[in-house]
Coordinates of C-alpha atoms and ligand atoms in Angstrom, one line a residue:
M1 CA -84.0 4.5 116.2
T2 CA -82.9 5.2 112.7
K3 CA -79.8 4.5 110.9
L4 CA -78.3 6.8 108.3
L5 CA -79.6 5.9 104.8
E6 CA -82.3 3.4 105.9
I7 CA -85.4 3.8 103.5
Y8 CA -88.6 3.6 105.0
K9 CA -92.1 3.0 103.3
C10 CA -95.7 3.8 104.7
N11 CA -98.0 0.8 103.5
V12 CA -101.1 2.9 103.8
C13 CA -100.1 6.2 101.3
G14 CA -97.0 4.8 99.9
N15 CA -94.6 7.6 101.1
I16 CA -91.1 6.5 100.9
V17 CA -88.1 8.4 103.1
E18 CA -84.5 7.9 103.3
V19 CA -83.1 8.9 106.5
I20 CA -80.7 11.7 106.3
H21 CA -79.9 12.4 109.9
T22 CA -80.4 9.5 112.6
G23 CA -82.9 9.9 115.5
V24 CA -84.3 7.7 118.5
G25 CA -87.9 8.1 117.3
Q26 CA -89.9 5.6 115.2
L27 CA -91.2 6.8 111.9
V28 CA -94.7 7.0 111.6
C29 CA -97.2 7.8 108.5
C30 CA -100.9 7.7 108.4
G31 CA -101.0 6.6 111.9
Q32 CA -98.9 3.4 111.7
P33 CA -95.1 2.8 112.0
M34 CA -93.4 2.9 108.7
E35 CA -91.8 0.0 106.9
L36 CA -88.3 -0.6 107.1
L37 CA -87.3 -1.8 103.5
K38 CA -84.5 -4.3 103.4
E39 CA -82.2 -4.3 100.6
K40 CA -82.5 -7.7 98.3
T41 CA -79.2 -8.7 96.9
A42 CA -80.0 -12.0 94.8
D43 CA -82.7 -12.2 91.7
V44 CA -84.6 -15.8 92.0
G45 CA -86.9 -15.0 89.1
Q46 CA -86.9 -13.9 85.5
E47 CA -86.6 -10.2 86.1
K48 CA -83.1 -8.9 87.2
H49 CA -83.2 -6.0 89.6
V50 CA -79.5 -6.6 91.3
P51 CA -77.7 -3.2 90.1
V52 CA -74.5 -3.9 88.3
I53 CA -71.7 -1.4 88.3
E54 CA -69.5 -0.5 85.3
K55 CA -66.7 1.5 85.8
T56 CA -65.4 3.7 83.0
G57 CA -62.6 5.9 83.8
A58 CA -63.7 8.9 86.0
K59 CA -67.5 7.8 85.7
I60 CA -69.5 4.8 86.7
L61 CA -72.6 3.2 84.6
V62 CA -75.0 1.5 87.0
K63 CA -77.2 -0.8 85.4
V64 CA -80.8 -2.6 86.8
G65 CA -79.7 -5.5 86.1
A66 CA -77.7 -8.0 84.3
V67 CA -80.6 -8.3 82.2
P68 CA -82.4 -4.6 81.6
H69 CA -85.3 -4.5 83.7
P70 CA -88.6 -3.6 82.4
M71 CA -89.7 0.3 82.5
E72 CA -93.4 0.2 81.9
E73 CA -96.0 2.4 83.4
K74 CA -96.9 0.1 85.7
H75 CA -93.5 -1.6 86.7
Y76 CA -90.1 0.4 86.5
I77 CA -87.4 1.3 88.1
E78 CA -88.1 4.9 90.1
W79 CA -84.5 5.6 91.0
V80 CA -80.6 4.6 91.1
E81 CA -78.8 5.5 94.1
V82 CA -75.0 5.4 94.7
V83 CA -73.2 5.7 98.2
A84 CA -69.5 6.3 97.9
D85 CA -66.7 8.3 99.9
G86 CA -69.3 9.7 102.2
R87 CA -71.5 11.0 99.3
S88 CA -74.9 10.1 97.8
Y89 CA -75.9 10.4 94.4
R90 CA -79.4 9.4 93.0
K91 CA -81.1 9.5 89.6
F92 CA -84.6 9.7 89.3
L93 CA -86.0 7.5 86.2
K94 CA -89.4 7.4 84.3
P95 CA -91.1 4.5 82.4
G96 CA -89.5 4.5 79.0
E97 CA -86.0 5.5 80.0
K98 CA -83.2 2.9 80.2
P99 CA -82.9 1.4 83.5
E100 CA -79.4 2.9 84.3
A101 CA -77.9 5.8 85.8
E102 CA -74.4 7.5 84.9
F103 CA -72.4 9.3 87.9
E104 CA -69.3 10.7 88.1
V105 CA -67.6 8.6 91.1
T106 CA -63.8 7.6 91.1
A107 CA -64.4 5.8 94.6
Q108 CA -62.8 2.2 95.1
K109 CA -65.7 1.3 97.4
I110 CA -69.3 1.8 95.8
E111 CA -72.4 0.8 96.8
A112 CA -75.3 0.9 94.3
R113 CA -79.1 0.7 95.4
E114 CA -82.3 1.0 93.3
F115 CA -85.9 0.8 94.0
C116 CA -88.8 -1.0 91.8
N117 CA -92.2 0.3 92.1
V118 CA -93.1 -3.6 92.3
H119 CA -90.3 -5.3 93.7
G120 CA -89.1 -3.2 96.1
L121 CA -85.2 -2.1 97.2
W122 CA -82.3 -3.9 95.9
K123 CA -78.7 -3.4 96.4
S124 CA -75.4 -4.4 94.7
S125 CA -73.8 -7.6 96.2
Ligands
FE2_201 FE1 -89.1 -5.5 89.2

């Protein structure tokens, strides 16, 4: 059974999917169950992954993280996602870009997530 907005990864081929409609079935890829990625909310090392949300009028700026995360070929933030008021927003990032994303969101309750290609899934605490 899946839940809305859960993110699953295939540990064989690297496919990553987000659930946009729940079902009772188990997600399978490359012949084995996909791994449900758990969002981490606290950094312990030097690198900072927890998204930081800054409100600027009708927009929000989501930075990864309190200290900018590396954006190198082999280690970078692949995307930043915001869920607010029943809408989801996502910006895909590339190496060399800033580890941040701006969205037009005025909702008060905002949750941000990001995916690091080395350290996985993180969300704002
Ligand atoms: Fe990382």
